[in-house]
PDB file of C-alpha atoms in Angstrom:
ATOM      1  CA  UNK A   1     -12.815 -19.409 -35.534  1.00 38.00           C
ATOM      2  CA  UNK A   2     -14.574 -15.889 -33.835  1.00 37.00           C
ATOM      3  CA  UNK A   3     -12.075 -14.483 -32.014  1.00 33.00           C
ATOM      4  CA  UNK A   4     -12.523 -11.153 -29.180  1.00 33.00           C
ATOM      5  CA  UNK A   5      -9.931  -9.197 -28.338  1.00 35.00           C
ATOM      6  CA  UNK A   6     -10.541  -7.286 -25.049  1.00 35.00           C
ATOM      7  CA  UNK A   7      -8.593  -4.247 -23.792  1.00 37.00           C
ATOM      8  CA  UNK A   8      -9.248  -0.981 -21.555  1.00 37.00           C
ATOM      9  CA  UNK A   9      -8.185   2.073 -20.894  1.00 34.00           C
ATOM     10  CA  UNK A  10      -5.037   3.173 -22.204  1.00 37.00           C
ATOM     11  CA  UNK A  11      -3.135   6.035 -21.371  1.00 36.00           C
ATOM     12  CA  UNK A  12      -0.770   7.768 -20.797  1.00 36.00           C
ATOM     13  CA  UNK A  13       2.785   8.494 -21.201  1.00 37.00           C
ATOM     14  CA  UNK A  14       4.945  11.055 -22.265  1.00 35.00           C
ATOM     15  CA  UNK A  15       6.823   9.428 -25.482  1.00 37.00           C
ATOM     16  CA  UNK A  16      10.395   9.909 -24.680  1.00 38.00           C
ATOM     17  CA  UNK A  17      12.152  13.190 -25.135  1.00 37.00           C
ATOM     18  CA  UNK A  18       9.129  14.828 -25.453  1.00 40.00           C
ATOM     19  CA  UNK A  19       8.088  16.949 -21.503  1.00 38.00           C
ATOM     20  CA  UNK A  20       4.389  18.276 -23.082  1.00 44.00           C
ATOM     21  CA  UNK A  21       2.651  16.374 -25.658  1.00 55.00           C
ATOM     22  CA  UNK A  22      -0.710  17.134 -27.006  1.00 87.00           C
ATOM     23  CA  UNK A  23      -2.489  14.053 -27.204  1.00 91.00           C
ATOM     24  CA  UNK A  24      -5.444  13.662 -30.342  1.00 94.00           C
ATOM     25  CA  UNK A  25      -7.359  10.240 -31.214  1.00 95.00           C
ATOM     26  CA  UNK A  26      -9.364   9.412 -34.543  1.00 96.00           C
ATOM     27  CA  UNK A  27     -11.273   6.454 -34.638  1.00 96.00           C
ATOM     28  CA  UNK A  28     -13.696   4.041 -37.804  1.00 96.00           C
ATOM     29  CA  UNK A  29     -15.054   1.137 -38.070  1.00 96.00           C
ATOM     30  CA  UNK A  30     -13.337  -2.169 -39.413  1.00 95.00           C
ATOM     31  CA  UNK A  31     -13.015  -5.957 -39.378  1.00 93.00           C
ATOM     32  CA  UNK A  32     -16.243  -6.138 -37.302  1.00 90.00           C
ATOM     33  CA  UNK A  33     -15.289  -3.904 -34.758  1.00 92.00           C
ATOM     34  CA  UNK A  34     -13.278   0.105 -33.665  1.00 95.00           C
ATOM     35  CA  UNK A  35     -10.152   0.558 -34.514  1.00 97.00           C
ATOM     36  CA  UNK A  36      -7.616   4.182 -33.965  1.00 97.00           C
ATOM     37  CA  UNK A  37      -5.419   5.800 -33.649  1.00 97.00           C
ATOM     38  CA  UNK A  38      -3.790   7.175 -30.735  1.00 96.00           C
ATOM     39  CA  UNK A  39      -1.851   9.951 -31.842  1.00 95.00           C
ATOM     40  CA  UNK A  40       0.751  12.385 -29.352  1.00 94.00           C
ATOM     41  CA  UNK A  41       3.493  15.179 -30.465  1.00 93.00           C
ATOM     42  CA  UNK A  42       4.568  18.420 -29.505  1.00 92.00           C
ATOM     43  CA  UNK A  43       2.139  19.862 -31.695  1.00 90.00           C
ATOM     44  CA  UNK A  44      -0.976  18.445 -33.182  1.00 91.00           C
ATOM     45  CA  UNK A  45      -1.137  18.876 -36.902  1.00 90.00           C
ATOM     46  CA  UNK A  46      -4.953  17.117 -37.583  1.00 91.00           C
ATOM     47  CA  UNK A  47      -3.749  16.481 -41.838  1.00 94.00           C
ATOM     48  CA  UNK A  48      -0.567  14.093 -41.006  1.00 94.00           C
ATOM     49  CA  UNK A  49      -2.997  12.119 -38.605  1.00 94.00           C
ATOM     50  CA  UNK A  50      -6.020  12.292 -40.484  1.00 95.00           C
ATOM     51  CA  UNK A  51      -2.918  10.435 -43.256  1.00 96.00           C
ATOM     52  CA  UNK A  52      -2.107   8.868 -40.755  1.00 97.00           C
ATOM     53  CA  UNK A  53      -5.842   7.506 -40.589  1.00 97.00           C
ATOM     54  CA  UNK A  54      -5.886   6.973 -44.575  1.00 97.00           C
ATOM     55  CA  UNK A  55      -2.557   4.504 -44.883  1.00 97.00           C
ATOM     56  CA  UNK A  56      -4.421   2.730 -41.548  1.00 98.00           C
ATOM     57  CA  UNK A  57      -7.826   2.464 -42.776  1.00 97.00           C
ATOM     58  CA  UNK A  58      -6.847   1.051 -46.303  1.00 97.00           C
ATOM     59  CA  UNK A  59      -4.481  -1.196 -45.020  1.00 98.00           C
ATOM     60  CA  UNK A  60      -7.565  -2.921 -42.928  1.00 97.00           C
ATOM     61  CA  UNK A  61      -9.448  -2.037 -46.265  1.00 97.00           C
ATOM     62  CA  UNK A  62      -7.282  -4.451 -48.042  1.00 97.00           C
ATOM     63  CA  UNK A  63      -7.074  -7.058 -45.501  1.00 97.00           C
ATOM     64  CA  UNK A  64     -10.947  -7.544 -45.388  1.00 96.00           C
ATOM     65  CA  UNK A  65     -10.559  -8.143 -49.328  1.00 96.00           C
ATOM     66  CA  UNK A  66      -8.721 -10.862 -48.643  1.00 97.00           C
ATOM     67  CA  UNK A  67      -9.111 -12.635 -45.417  1.00 97.00           C
ATOM     68  CA  UNK A  68     -13.183 -11.930 -44.400  1.00 96.00           C
ATOM     69  CA  UNK A  69     -14.222 -15.142 -44.509  1.00 94.00           C
ATOM     70  CA  UNK A  70     -17.481 -14.022 -44.622  1.00 92.00           C
ATOM     71  CA  UNK A  71     -17.872 -12.969 -47.849  1.00 95.00           C
ATOM     72  CA  UNK A  72     -17.316 -15.860 -51.184  1.00 94.00           C
ATOM     73  CA  UNK A  73     -15.872 -12.600 -52.680  1.00 96.00           C
ATOM     74  CA  UNK A  74     -12.753 -12.736 -51.027  1.00 96.00           C
ATOM     75  CA  UNK A  75      -9.355 -13.905 -51.703  1.00 97.00           C
ATOM     76  CA  UNK A  76      -9.410 -16.740 -48.641  1.00 97.00           C
ATOM     77  CA  UNK A  77     -12.956 -18.105 -49.686  1.00 96.00           C
ATOM     78  CA  UNK A  78     -11.387 -18.733 -53.247  1.00 97.00           C
ATOM     79  CA  UNK A  79      -8.451 -20.424 -51.820  1.00 98.00           C
ATOM     80  CA  UNK A  80      -9.065 -22.338 -49.171  1.00 97.00           C
ATOM     81  CA  UNK A  81      -9.009 -25.322 -51.296  1.00 97.00           C
ATOM     82  CA  UNK A  82      -5.865 -24.661 -51.689  1.00 97.00           C
ATOM     83  CA  UNK A  83      -3.327 -27.567 -49.803  1.00 97.00           C
ATOM     84  CA  UNK A  84      -0.981 -25.764 -46.638  1.00 97.00           C
ATOM     85  CA  UNK A  85       1.896 -25.229 -48.833  1.00 97.00           C
ATOM     86  CA  UNK A  86      -0.033 -23.743 -51.842  1.00 97.00           C
ATOM     87  CA  UNK A  87      -1.603 -21.407 -49.452  1.00 97.00           C
ATOM     88  CA  UNK A  88       1.548 -20.286 -47.326  1.00 97.00           C
ATOM     89  CA  UNK A  89       3.248 -19.131 -50.523  1.00 97.00           C
ATOM     90  CA  UNK A  90       0.137 -16.407 -51.097  1.00 96.00           C
ATOM     91  CA  UNK A  91       0.880 -14.789 -47.227  1.00 96.00           C
ATOM     92  CA  UNK A  92       3.054 -14.760 -44.497  1.00 96.00           C
ATOM     93  CA  UNK A  93      -0.098 -14.537 -42.992  1.00 97.00           C
ATOM     94  CA  UNK A  94      -1.468 -17.661 -43.676  1.00 97.00           C
ATOM     95  CA  UNK A  95       2.497 -19.045 -43.058  1.00 97.00           C
ATOM     96  CA  UNK A  96       2.178 -17.908 -39.562  1.00 97.00           C
ATOM     97  CA  UNK A  97      -1.412 -19.115 -39.074  1.00 97.00           C
ATOM     98  CA  UNK A  98       0.150 -22.965 -39.672  1.00 97.00           C
ATOM     99  CA  UNK A  99       2.855 -22.623 -37.856  1.00 97.00           C
ATOM    100  CA  UNK A 100       0.858 -21.720 -34.481  1.00 97.00           C
ATOM    101  CA  UNK A 101      -1.616 -24.720 -35.233  1.00 96.00           C
ATOM    102  CA  UNK A 102       1.165 -26.941 -35.832  1.00 96.00           C
ATOM    103  CA  UNK A 103       3.143 -25.731 -32.387  1.00 95.00           C
ATOM    104  CA  UNK A 104       0.076 -25.139 -30.624  1.00 95.00           C
ATOM    105  CA  UNK A 105      -1.079 -28.785 -31.166  1.00 94.00           C
ATOM    106  CA  UNK A 106      -3.880 -27.102 -33.428  1.00 95.00           C
ATOM    107  CA  UNK A 107      -5.279 -25.146 -30.450  1.00 94.00           C
ATOM    108  CA  UNK A 108      -4.763 -22.395 -33.261  1.00 94.00           C
ATOM    109  CA  UNK A 109      -6.367 -24.176 -35.947  1.00 96.00           C
ATOM    110  CA  UNK A 110      -7.257 -21.656 -39.909  1.00 96.00           C
ATOM    111  CA  UNK A 111      -8.995 -24.930 -40.705  1.00 95.00           C
ATOM    112  CA  UNK A 112     -11.547 -25.336 -37.323  1.00 92.00           C
ATOM    113  CA  UNK A 113     -14.523 -25.533 -39.963  1.00 91.00           C
ATOM    114  CA  UNK A 114     -13.542 -28.284 -41.905  1.00 91.00           C
ATOM    115  CA  UNK A 115     -10.102 -29.459 -43.861  1.00 92.00           C
ATOM    116  CA  UNK A 116     -11.597 -26.708 -46.668  1.00 94.00           C
ATOM    117  CA  UNK A 117     -12.219 -24.270 -45.106  1.00 95.00           C
ATOM    118  CA  UNK A 118     -10.020 -20.764 -43.436  1.00 96.00           C
ATOM    119  CA  UNK A 119     -11.210 -18.236 -41.251  1.00 95.00           C
ATOM    120  CA  UNK A 120      -7.694 -16.160 -39.854  1.00 95.00           C
ATOM    121  CA  UNK A 121     -10.002 -14.294 -37.695  1.00 89.00           C
ATOM    122  CA  UNK A 122      -7.256 -15.184 -34.566  1.00 90.00           C
ATOM    123  CA  UNK A 123      -4.467 -13.365 -36.317  1.00 95.00           C
ATOM    124  CA  UNK A 124      -5.808 -11.061 -39.046  1.00 96.00           C
ATOM    125  CA  UNK A 125      -5.827  -8.207 -37.178  1.00 96.00           C
ATOM    126  CA  UNK A 126      -3.001  -8.167 -35.292  1.00 97.00           C
ATOM    127  CA  UNK A 127      -1.741  -9.093 -38.529  1.00 98.00           C
ATOM    128  CA  UNK A 128      -3.228  -5.702 -39.879  1.00 98.00           C
ATOM    129  CA  UNK A 129      -1.663  -3.872 -36.898  1.00 98.00           C
ATOM    130  CA  UNK A 130       2.005  -4.804 -38.300  1.00 98.00           C
ATOM    131  CA  UNK A 131       1.588  -3.925 -42.085  1.00 98.00           C
ATOM    132  CA  UNK A 132       0.470  -0.973 -41.225  1.00 98.00           C
ATOM    133  CA  UNK A 133       3.420  -0.215 -39.183  1.00 98.00           C
ATOM    134  CA  UNK A 134       5.768  -0.764 -41.402  1.00 97.00           C
ATOM    135  CA  UNK A 135       3.723   1.717 -43.344  1.00 97.00           C
ATOM    136  CA  UNK A 136       3.716   4.812 -41.799  1.00 96.00           C
ATOM    137  CA  UNK A 137       6.491   7.050 -41.739  1.00 93.00           C
ATOM    138  CA  UNK A 138       7.155   8.536 -38.365  1.00 94.00           C
ATOM    139  CA  UNK A 139       8.870  11.539 -37.990  1.00 91.00           C
ATOM    140  CA  UNK A 140      10.564  11.473 -34.886  1.00 92.00           C
ATOM    141  CA  UNK A 141       8.553  13.619 -32.430  1.00 92.00           C
ATOM    142  CA  UNK A 142       5.417  11.244 -33.149  1.00 94.00           C
ATOM    143  CA  UNK A 143       4.342   8.826 -30.902  1.00 95.00           C
ATOM    144  CA  UNK A 144       1.787   6.403 -32.509  1.00 97.00           C
ATOM    145  CA  UNK A 145      -0.208   3.820 -30.653  1.00 97.00           C
ATOM    146  CA  UNK A 146      -2.532   1.622 -33.383  1.00 98.00           C
ATOM    147  CA  UNK A 147      -5.543  -0.621 -32.312  1.00 97.00           C
ATOM    148  CA  UNK A 148      -7.435  -2.692 -33.548  1.00 96.00           C
ATOM    149  CA  UNK A 149     -10.398  -4.478 -31.522  1.00 90.00           C
ATOM    150  CA  UNK A 150      -8.235  -4.742 -28.305  1.00 88.00           C
ATOM    151  CA  UNK A 151      -5.100  -5.575 -30.302  1.00 94.00           C
ATOM    152  CA  UNK A 152      -2.410  -2.973 -29.641  1.00 97.00           C
ATOM    153  CA  UNK A 153       0.749  -1.903 -30.898  1.00 98.00           C
ATOM    154  CA  UNK A 154       3.089   0.708 -30.142  1.00 97.00           C
ATOM    155  CA  UNK A 155       4.300   2.353 -33.358  1.00 97.00           C
ATOM    156  CA  UNK A 156       6.873   4.360 -32.094  1.00 96.00           C
ATOM    157  CA  UNK A 157       6.448   6.306 -28.387  1.00 95.00           C
ATOM    158  CA  UNK A 158       5.951   4.466 -24.849  1.00 95.00           C
ATOM    159  CA  UNK A 159       2.138   3.858 -23.638  1.00 95.00           C
ATOM    160  CA  UNK A 160       0.303   3.688 -20.668  1.00 94.00           C
ATOM    161  CA  UNK A 161      -1.427   0.983 -20.735  1.00 92.00           C
ATOM    162  CA  UNK A 162      -4.691  -1.225 -18.539  1.00 89.00           C
ATOM    163  CA  UNK A 163      -6.243  -4.648 -18.410  1.00 84.00           C
ATOM    164  CA  UNK A 164      -9.744  -4.708 -17.952  1.00 78.00           C
ATOM    165  CA  UNK A 165     -10.976  -5.731 -15.032  1.00 76.00           C
ATOM    166  CA  UNK A 166      -7.524  -6.943 -13.850  1.00 77.00           C
ATOM    167  CA  UNK A 167      -6.260  -3.932 -12.385  1.00 82.00           C
ATOM    168  CA  UNK A 168      -3.030  -3.922 -14.089  1.00 85.00           C
ATOM    169  CA  UNK A 169      -0.899  -1.917 -15.553  1.00 91.00           C
ATOM    170  CA  UNK A 170       2.039  -1.662 -17.805  1.00 93.00           C
ATOM    171  CA  UNK A 171       3.871   0.323 -20.374  1.00 95.00           C
ATOM    172  CA  UNK A 172       3.791  -0.826 -24.129  1.00 96.00           C
ATOM    173  CA  UNK A 173       7.147   0.597 -25.423  1.00 96.00           C
ATOM    174  CA  UNK A 174       8.179   0.655 -28.584  1.00 96.00           C
ATOM    175  CA  UNK A 175       7.759  -1.435 -31.037  1.00 96.00           C
ATOM    176  CA  UNK A 176       6.289  -4.373 -28.735  1.00 97.00           C
ATOM    177  CA  UNK A 177       2.107  -5.130 -29.111  1.00 97.00           C
ATOM    178  CA  UNK A 178       0.260  -6.877 -27.274  1.00 96.00           C
ATOM    179  CA  UNK A 179      -3.508  -8.909 -27.733  1.00 94.00           C
ATOM    180  CA  UNK A 180      -5.439 -10.279 -24.877  1.00 89.00           C
ATOM    181  CA  UNK A 181      -8.416 -12.565 -25.377  1.00 85.00           C
ATOM    182  CA  UNK A 182     -11.693 -12.862 -22.690  1.00 76.00           C
ATOM    183  CA  UNK A 183     -15.199 -13.592 -21.954  1.00 70.00           C
ATOM    184  CA  UNK A 184     -15.725 -10.323 -20.421  1.00 62.00           C
ATOM    185  CA  UNK A 185     -18.955  -9.140 -22.078  1.00 57.00           C
ATOM    186  CA  UNK A 186     -20.029 -12.051 -24.568  1.00 57.00           C
ATOM    187  CA  UNK A 187     -19.397 -14.514 -22.088  1.00 56.00           C
ATOM    188  CA  UNK A 188     -18.281 -18.280 -23.744  1.00 62.00           C
ATOM    189  CA  UNK A 189     -17.374 -17.451 -27.282  1.00 66.00           C
ATOM    190  CA  UNK A 190     -13.724 -18.780 -27.557  1.00 79.00           C
ATOM    191  CA  UNK A 191     -13.710 -21.645 -29.540  1.00 82.00           C
ATOM    192  CA  UNK A 192     -11.562 -24.878 -28.966  1.00 87.00           C
ATOM    193  CA  UNK A 193     -10.419 -26.610 -31.949  1.00 88.00           C
ATOM    194  CA  UNK A 194      -8.554 -29.500 -30.797  1.00 87.00           C
ATOM    195  CA  UNK A 195     -13.283 -30.494 -29.612  1.00 86.00           C
ATOM    196  CA  UNK A 196     -14.920 -27.969 -31.643  1.00 77.00           C
ATOM    197  CA  UNK A 197     -17.096 -26.254 -29.003  1.00 77.00           C
ATOM    198  CA  UNK A 198     -16.309 -23.061 -26.837  1.00 83.00           C
ATOM    199  CA  UNK A 199     -13.213 -22.809 -24.369  1.00 82.00           C
ATOM    200  CA  UNK A 200     -14.332 -24.300 -20.998  1.00 79.00           C
ATOM    201  CA  UNK A 201     -11.596 -23.516 -18.019  1.00 81.00           C
ATOM    202  CA  UNK A 202     -10.748 -21.011 -15.618  1.00 80.00           C
ATOM    203  CA  UNK A 203      -9.338 -18.634 -17.396  1.00 84.00           C
ATOM    204  CA  UNK A 204     -11.161 -15.043 -17.752  1.00 84.00           C
ATOM    205  CA  UNK A 205      -8.896 -13.607 -19.959  1.00 85.00           C
ATOM    206  CA  UNK A 206      -5.115 -13.261 -21.507  1.00 90.00           C
ATOM    207  CA  UNK A 207      -3.233 -10.711 -22.005  1.00 92.00           C
ATOM    208  CA  UNK A 208      -0.108 -11.318 -24.148  1.00 95.00           C
ATOM    209  CA  UNK A 209       2.638  -8.868 -25.001  1.00 96.00           C
ATOM    210  CA  UNK A 210       5.271  -8.925 -28.068  1.00 97.00           C
ATOM    211  CA  UNK A 211       7.372  -7.842 -30.514  1.00 96.00           C
ATOM    212  CA  UNK A 212       5.435  -8.864 -33.506  1.00 97.00           C
ATOM    213  CA  UNK A 213       1.687  -7.692 -33.043  1.00 98.00           C
ATOM    214  CA  UNK A 214       0.823 -10.974 -35.198  1.00 98.00           C
ATOM    215  CA  UNK A 215       2.043 -13.089 -32.937  1.00 97.00           C
ATOM    216  CA  UNK A 216       0.486 -11.203 -30.120  1.00 97.00           C
ATOM    217  CA  UNK A 217      -2.561 -11.975 -31.269  1.00 96.00           C
ATOM    218  CA  UNK A 218      -2.415 -15.574 -32.087  1.00 96.00           C
ATOM    219  CA  UNK A 219      -1.201 -16.700 -28.914  1.00 96.00           C
ATOM    220  CA  UNK A 220      -3.292 -14.847 -26.530  1.00 94.00           C
ATOM    221  CA  UNK A 221      -5.970 -16.753 -28.662  1.00 92.00           C
ATOM    222  CA  UNK A 222      -3.191 -20.304 -27.955  1.00 94.00           C
ATOM    223  CA  UNK A 223      -3.106 -18.510 -23.934  1.00 94.00           C
ATOM    224  CA  UNK A 224      -6.351 -19.144 -23.480  1.00 91.00           C
ATOM    225  CA  UNK A 225      -7.073 -22.538 -25.001  1.00 92.00           C
ATOM    226  CA  UNK A 226      -4.516 -24.465 -23.951  1.00 92.00           C
ATOM    227  CA  UNK A 227      -5.489 -22.873 -19.808  1.00 89.00           C
ATOM    228  CA  UNK A 228      -2.658 -22.255 -17.796  1.00 87.00           C
ATOM    229  CA  UNK A 229      -1.417 -25.942 -17.292  1.00 86.00           C
ATOM    230  CA  UNK A 230      -0.484 -26.399 -20.873  1.00 86.00           C
TER     231      UNK A 230
END
């Protein structure tokens, strides 16, 4: 279940209470995509920004070591044979994945490749964002927007977001996340686990805003697979 979340241009709404904020961005490669931190503060401290990036990179590396389904040495490959209940004792990410499977009628399914397989590709990036946010101890005058492959989380501040090809914009407020599932650039590649084939409906993209990046990540995929009627 390899899902890709595509977002376009971000920026820029000043953080609340800040009449003029300088802006900076750092990027790195992780989880098969590009990740970034958008950062606003009255004065940019490059060492501070590098420290925040290190927190984010270390968290992403941890997630990759645990949940990379393409690495036979990862946790997810070693525990795929366990029961669903046993897996739920290992990580909240497994708990969330199976919850979304159950409530979506298997439109989202971490075992879509078979009973002894696991793939958290539709939820792991969002889970990583939530973990990063919990590990960041931000100052009152810092605004941070996290982005992993188009999965966004406004850790602090307010950020203007534009959805690719839709012409729609909105403000992502502090403590909220959004995720977009779409097929703009790669064609038909999102699979319906219930059918074992690519999704074939008239949906071009789905954007979900939620108070959790984990929820937004999973639901954007669920809604894309289900289509407008369901």
